[in-house]
Amino acid sequence: MEFNASSANLLKIKVDSLILPTGSQLKNNAKVIDETLDGTISSLIKAGDFTGKSSEICVLHTLGQSHKRIILLGTDGASTPQKMIKVIEAGARAAQKTTSAKVLWVGESLGDDHEWQASIVARSTLTAGYKYAGTGKKPKPNKLKSATYWTDSKKLSNAASAGLQYGSAIGGGMNAARQLGNLPANICTPNYLAAQAKLLAKGQAKLTTSIVKEAEMKTLKMGSLLSVSAGSVEPGNLIVMKYQGAKSTVKPTVLVGKAVTFDTGGISLKPGRGMDEMKFDMCGGASVFGVMNALLETQLPVNVIGVIPAVENMPAGNATKPGDVVTSMSGQTIEVLNTDAEGRLILCDALTYAGRFKPDTIIDIATLTGAVIGALGKFTSGLLSNDDNLAEDLLNSGTRSGDRAWRLPLWEEYDAQIKSNFADMANIGGEAGTITAACFLSRFTKDYKWAHLDIAGTAWLSGPQKGATGRPVPMLMEYIRSKAAKD
Ligand code: BES
Ligand code: MN
Ligand code: ZN
């Protein structure tokens, strides 16, 4: 896909489709275009065939203009970033659906923040064009090859151009995360992820990948992580991806992503219904891949390290049993009351390991608890943090990128629920499962600014649209970008 910004004469640019966002009141260039079509658009509105309400689509052929067709895109009521993103996504889907190879977006009626709007246009165009490939019939390549974002001045066009570049990196990163998420667990194993991480770093000056294998994990005393992979024939890997875009004196942001390539629950076996969806239990790790992809494309001057504990959680004769006590890398002991609460068992050792990078901030991303879906549904990620500023920055990044989270508390009453009679802590306890899980993690992150994103609800969709979403790549990238802009 090619993206570019333009401020040339709107009526002379040759494209297959001109995407015209507009409400029921035609303004500025929407009016001009209507005039060139002898009032066709106002007539459609008058007749009620196009009402201008949010995300409404109406395609008309122009028979002889430099643009072959116009895709009217309703904008009325798109008063928040969230709603505006929905509108742009509808336009991007419509553009992918027609046979157009080249489209042009008339940016002005979306609003005044052209950098942001253009970034959403690019991102949505790429995510709307994503087709799962890898198993089964090869999908047909997309017809759409180029999208232009039009504004009426060179200055605005420069802003749009920067937005397009950023948004296309995010869209690409989301699609990379979705692809890893969608791959079945018999292909996407811990070794597959390790190989992908190596591949990503190939020929990239700023990125280096290393893999901590099980033998080294033993030396590091990662007894908790190893207790999860114990029952699987697939060996676990701790994948480390270092992106260095700034001076080495700049403390890194470390992203720790849960990658359970399949979660059967282990000896605390999950029920059969819908268990296939536990192939998505590596979406936290996949989102770290997505961010790394996006960083390589944007070449942002930041230091970000990705740490991905990748394991398969299986029942077996040598699997961990309920009641087993394991010793984590931190030295704290854990009574494994439920082998299905495995995410925190791999994350705690990965978080301790992440400490060796002297991080500025650690953010972990994990499909950690079913309970977060009960609390926030499929729309919002759970956010828990030991630092108010960090939490606020992440919430704001979520709002700006339309990839929102909501904060839950980490109070001591909850922490008390993971008390164990036989170890320093148990791996489950009490009610409010999302919070107790985060309390567990917080015992391993005392020395750092840390935030935890529970993406069990947001990382994938179920039902007819089953598939990974690529979240929370937009939020994380927005956080990284805005933090770099502040420094
Ligand atoms: N990967 C699951 C969380 C999950 C469950 C995500 C359902 C999406 C949908 C996690 O490893 C898990 O099994 N968590 C348990 C924890 C429980 C045993 C305390 C859960 O949420 O049921
Ligand atoms: Mn589990
Ligand atoms: Zn899990």
PDB file of C-alpha atoms in Angstrom, residues 122-248:
ATOM      1  CA  ALA A 122      -3.664   4.928   6.901  1.00  0.00           C
ATOM      2  CA  ARG A 123      -4.088   2.586   9.840  1.00  0.00           C
ATOM      3  CA  SER A 124      -7.715   1.776   8.960  1.00  0.00           C
ATOM      4  CA  THR A 125      -6.895   1.240   5.298  1.00  0.00           C
ATOM      5  CA  LEU A 126      -4.290  -1.354   6.228  1.00  0.00           C
ATOM      6  CA  THR A 127      -6.369  -3.112   8.870  1.00  0.00           C
ATOM      7  CA  ALA A 128      -9.392  -3.195   6.537  1.00  0.00           C
ATOM      8  CA  GLY A 129      -7.168  -4.812   3.915  1.00  0.00           C
ATOM      9  CA  TYR A 130      -5.875  -7.546   6.213  1.00  0.00           C
ATOM     10  CA  LYS A 131      -6.674 -11.065   5.091  1.00  0.00           C
ATOM     11  CA  TYR A 132      -5.615 -14.097   7.064  1.00  0.00           C
ATOM     12  CA  ALA A 133      -3.118 -16.173   5.131  1.00  0.00           C
ATOM     13  CA  GLY A 134      -1.137 -19.202   6.094  1.00  0.00           C
ATOM     14  CA  THR A 135      -3.497 -22.169   6.199  1.00  0.00           C
ATOM     15  CA  GLY A 136      -6.117 -22.909   3.565  1.00  0.00           C
ATOM     16  CA  LYS A 137      -6.807 -21.107   0.296  1.00  0.00           C
ATOM     17  CA  LYS A 138      -4.528 -18.217  -0.577  1.00  0.00           C
ATOM     18  CA  PRO A 139      -6.521 -14.981  -0.369  1.00  0.00           C
ATOM     19  CA  LYS A 140      -6.732 -12.773  -3.466  1.00  0.00           C
ATOM     20  CA  PRO A 141      -4.465  -9.725  -3.299  1.00  0.00           C
ATOM     21  CA  ASN A 142      -6.227  -6.444  -2.528  1.00  0.00           C
ATOM     22  CA  LYS A 143      -7.171  -4.237  -5.472  1.00  0.00           C
ATOM     23  CA  LEU A 144      -6.497  -1.103  -3.508  1.00  0.00           C
ATOM     24  CA  LYS A 145      -2.915   0.041  -3.988  1.00  0.00           C
ATOM     25  CA  SER A 146      -2.782   3.685  -3.051  1.00  0.00           C
ATOM     26  CA  ALA A 147      -4.543   6.193  -0.851  1.00  0.00           C
ATOM     27  CA  THR A 148      -4.050   9.946  -0.978  1.00  0.00           C
ATOM     28  CA  TYR A 149      -5.052  12.294   1.812  1.00  0.00           C
ATOM     29  CA  TRP A 150      -6.053  15.645   0.443  1.00  0.00           C
ATOM     30  CA  THR A 151      -5.950  19.015   2.200  1.00  0.00           C
ATOM     31  CA  ASP A 152      -6.038  22.501   0.712  1.00  0.00           C
ATOM     32  CA  SER A 153      -2.587  23.711   1.722  1.00  0.00           C
ATOM     33  CA  LYS A 154       1.003  22.557   1.591  1.00  0.00           C
ATOM     34  CA  LYS A 155       1.397  23.077   5.330  1.00  0.00           C
ATOM     35  CA  LEU A 156      -1.553  20.853   6.208  1.00  0.00           C
ATOM     36  CA  SER A 157      -0.385  18.381   3.639  1.00  0.00           C
ATOM     37  CA  ASN A 158       2.947  18.065   5.458  1.00  0.00           C
ATOM     38  CA  ALA A 159       1.148  17.309   8.695  1.00  0.00           C
ATOM     39  CA  ALA A 160      -0.999  14.751   6.892  1.00  0.00           C
ATOM     40  CA  SER A 161       2.078  13.164   5.396  1.00  0.00           C
ATOM     41  CA  ALA A 162       3.618  12.625   8.842  1.00  0.00           C
ATOM     42  CA  GLY A 163       0.315  11.186  10.044  1.00  0.00           C
ATOM     43  CA  LEU A 164       0.106   8.781   7.133  1.00  0.00           C
ATOM     44  CA  GLN A 165       3.570   7.462   7.833  1.00  0.00           C
ATOM     45  CA  TYR A 166       2.852   6.939  11.516  1.00  0.00           C
ATOM     46  CA  GLY A 167      -0.579   5.416  10.900  1.00  0.00           C
ATOM     47  CA  SER A 168       0.705   3.044   8.268  1.00  0.00           C
ATOM     48  CA  ALA A 169       3.344   1.784  10.715  1.00  0.00           C
ATOM     49  CA  ILE A 170       0.607   1.157  13.263  1.00  0.00           C
ATOM     50  CA  GLY A 171      -1.684  -0.565  10.776  1.00  0.00           C
ATOM     51  CA  GLY A 172       1.213  -2.762   9.683  1.00  0.00           C
ATOM     52  CA  GLY A 173       2.072  -3.535  13.295  1.00  0.00           C
ATOM     53  CA  MET A 174      -1.534  -4.432  14.090  1.00  0.00           C
ATOM     54  CA  ASN A 175      -1.732  -6.744  11.102  1.00  0.00           C
ATOM     55  CA  ALA A 176       1.522  -8.436  12.090  1.00  0.00           C
ATOM     56  CA  ALA A 177       0.115  -9.017  15.578  1.00  0.00           C
ATOM     57  CA  ARG A 178      -3.168 -10.307  14.133  1.00  0.00           C
ATOM     58  CA  GLN A 179      -1.402 -12.734  11.848  1.00  0.00           C
ATOM     59  CA  LEU A 180       0.577 -14.275  14.717  1.00  0.00           C
ATOM     60  CA  GLY A 181      -2.580 -14.388  16.827  1.00  0.00           C
ATOM     61  CA  ASN A 182      -4.647 -16.064  14.127  1.00  0.00           C
ATOM     62  CA  LEU A 183      -2.128 -18.774  13.282  1.00  0.00           C
ATOM     63  CA  PRO A 184      -3.105 -22.103  14.860  1.00  0.00           C
ATOM     64  CA  ALA A 185      -1.146 -23.354  17.843  1.00  0.00           C
ATOM     65  CA  ASN A 186       0.292 -26.318  15.925  1.00  0.00           C
ATOM     66  CA  ILE A 187       2.146 -23.801  13.759  1.00  0.00           C
ATOM     67  CA  CYS A 188       2.595 -20.875  16.121  1.00  0.00           C
ATOM     68  CA  THR A 189       4.633 -22.609  18.845  1.00  0.00           C
ATOM     69  CA  PRO A 190       7.184 -21.018  21.204  1.00  0.00           C
ATOM     70  CA  ASN A 191       9.898 -22.028  18.727  1.00  0.00           C
ATOM     71  CA  TYR A 192       7.965 -20.473  15.836  1.00  0.00           C
ATOM     72  CA  LEU A 193       7.709 -17.188  17.715  1.00  0.00           C
ATOM     73  CA  ALA A 194      11.426 -17.277  18.504  1.00  0.00           C
ATOM     74  CA  ALA A 195      12.204 -17.832  14.812  1.00  0.00           C
ATOM     75  CA  GLN A 196       9.908 -14.942  13.849  1.00  0.00           C
ATOM     76  CA  ALA A 197      11.671 -12.665  16.313  1.00  0.00           C
ATOM     77  CA  LYS A 198      15.029 -13.576  14.794  1.00  0.00           C
ATOM     78  CA  LEU A 199      13.653 -12.988  11.319  1.00  0.00           C
ATOM     79  CA  LEU A 200      12.317  -9.560  12.263  1.00  0.00           C
ATOM     80  CA  ALA A 201      15.773  -8.420  13.357  1.00  0.00           C
ATOM     81  CA  LYS A 202      17.479  -9.610  10.165  1.00  0.00           C
ATOM     82  CA  GLY A 203      19.207  -6.718   8.427  1.00  0.00           C
ATOM     83  CA  GLN A 204      17.831  -4.229  10.958  1.00  0.00           C
ATOM     84  CA  ALA A 205      20.500  -2.026  12.514  1.00  0.00           C
ATOM     85  CA  LYS A 206      18.325  -0.973  15.434  1.00  0.00           C
ATOM     86  CA  LEU A 207      16.895  -4.372  16.408  1.00  0.00           C
ATOM     87  CA  THR A 208      18.590  -7.354  17.992  1.00  0.00           C
ATOM     88  CA  THR A 209      16.907 -10.571  19.071  1.00  0.00           C
ATOM     89  CA  SER A 210      18.139 -13.110  21.561  1.00  0.00           C
ATOM     90  CA  ILE A 211      16.463 -16.207  22.947  1.00  0.00           C
ATOM     91  CA  VAL A 212      16.753 -17.520  26.487  1.00  0.00           C
ATOM     92  CA  LYS A 213      16.173 -21.265  26.204  1.00  0.00           C
ATOM     93  CA  GLU A 214      15.047 -23.617  28.956  1.00  0.00           C
ATOM     94  CA  ALA A 215      18.596 -24.642  29.959  1.00  0.00           C
ATOM     95  CA  GLU A 216      19.471 -21.001  30.593  1.00  0.00           C
ATOM     96  CA  MET A 217      16.150 -20.436  32.373  1.00  0.00           C
ATOM     97  CA  LYS A 218      17.193 -23.180  34.775  1.00  0.00           C
ATOM     98  CA  THR A 219      20.473 -21.401  35.450  1.00  0.00           C
ATOM     99  CA  LEU A 220      18.544 -18.181  36.013  1.00  0.00           C
ATOM    100  CA  LYS A 221      16.282 -20.073  38.433  1.00  0.00           C
ATOM    101  CA  MET A 222      13.063 -19.238  36.571  1.00  0.00           C
ATOM    102  CA  GLY A 223      11.218 -21.989  38.394  1.00  0.00           C
ATOM    103  CA  SER A 224       7.828 -20.392  37.892  1.00  0.00           C
ATOM    104  CA  LEU A 225       8.089 -19.984  34.122  1.00  0.00           C
ATOM    105  CA  LEU A 226       9.514 -23.483  33.762  1.00  0.00           C
ATOM    106  CA  SER A 227       6.646 -24.959  35.803  1.00  0.00           C
ATOM    107  CA  VAL A 228       4.230 -23.941  33.047  1.00  0.00           C
ATOM    108  CA  SER A 229       6.157 -25.372  30.101  1.00  0.00           C
ATOM    109  CA  ALA A 230       6.944 -28.559  32.098  1.00  0.00           C
ATOM    110  CA  GLY A 231       3.942 -30.472  30.731  1.00  0.00           C
ATOM    111  CA  SER A 232       4.483 -29.602  27.088  1.00  0.00           C
ATOM    112  CA  VAL A 233       6.659 -31.277  24.488  1.00  0.00           C
ATOM    113  CA  GLU A 234       7.278 -27.791  23.094  1.00  0.00           C
ATOM    114  CA  PRO A 235      10.140 -26.150  24.966  1.00  0.00           C
ATOM    115  CA  GLY A 236       9.534 -22.681  26.342  1.00  0.00           C
ATOM    116  CA  ASN A 237      11.460 -19.635  25.092  1.00  0.00           C
ATOM    117  CA  LEU A 238      12.034 -16.234  26.581  1.00  0.00           C
ATOM    118  CA  ILE A 239      12.290 -13.985  23.556  1.00  0.00           C
ATOM    119  CA  VAL A 240      14.163 -10.712  23.963  1.00  0.00           C
ATOM    120  CA  MET A 241      13.945  -8.039  21.262  1.00  0.00           C
ATOM    121  CA  LYS A 242      15.929  -4.853  21.752  1.00  0.00           C
ATOM    122  CA  TYR A 243      15.089  -1.836  19.672  1.00  0.00           C
ATOM    123  CA  GLN A 244      17.667   0.869  20.152  1.00  0.00           C
ATOM    124  CA  GLY A 245      16.720   4.108  18.438  1.00  0.00           C
ATOM    125  CA  ALA A 246      18.126   6.481  21.066  1.00  0.00           C
ATOM    126  CA  LYS A 247      21.461   6.815  22.861  1.00  0.00           C
ATOM    127  CA  SER A 248      22.297   3.882  25.090  1.00  0.00           C
TER     128      SER A 248
END
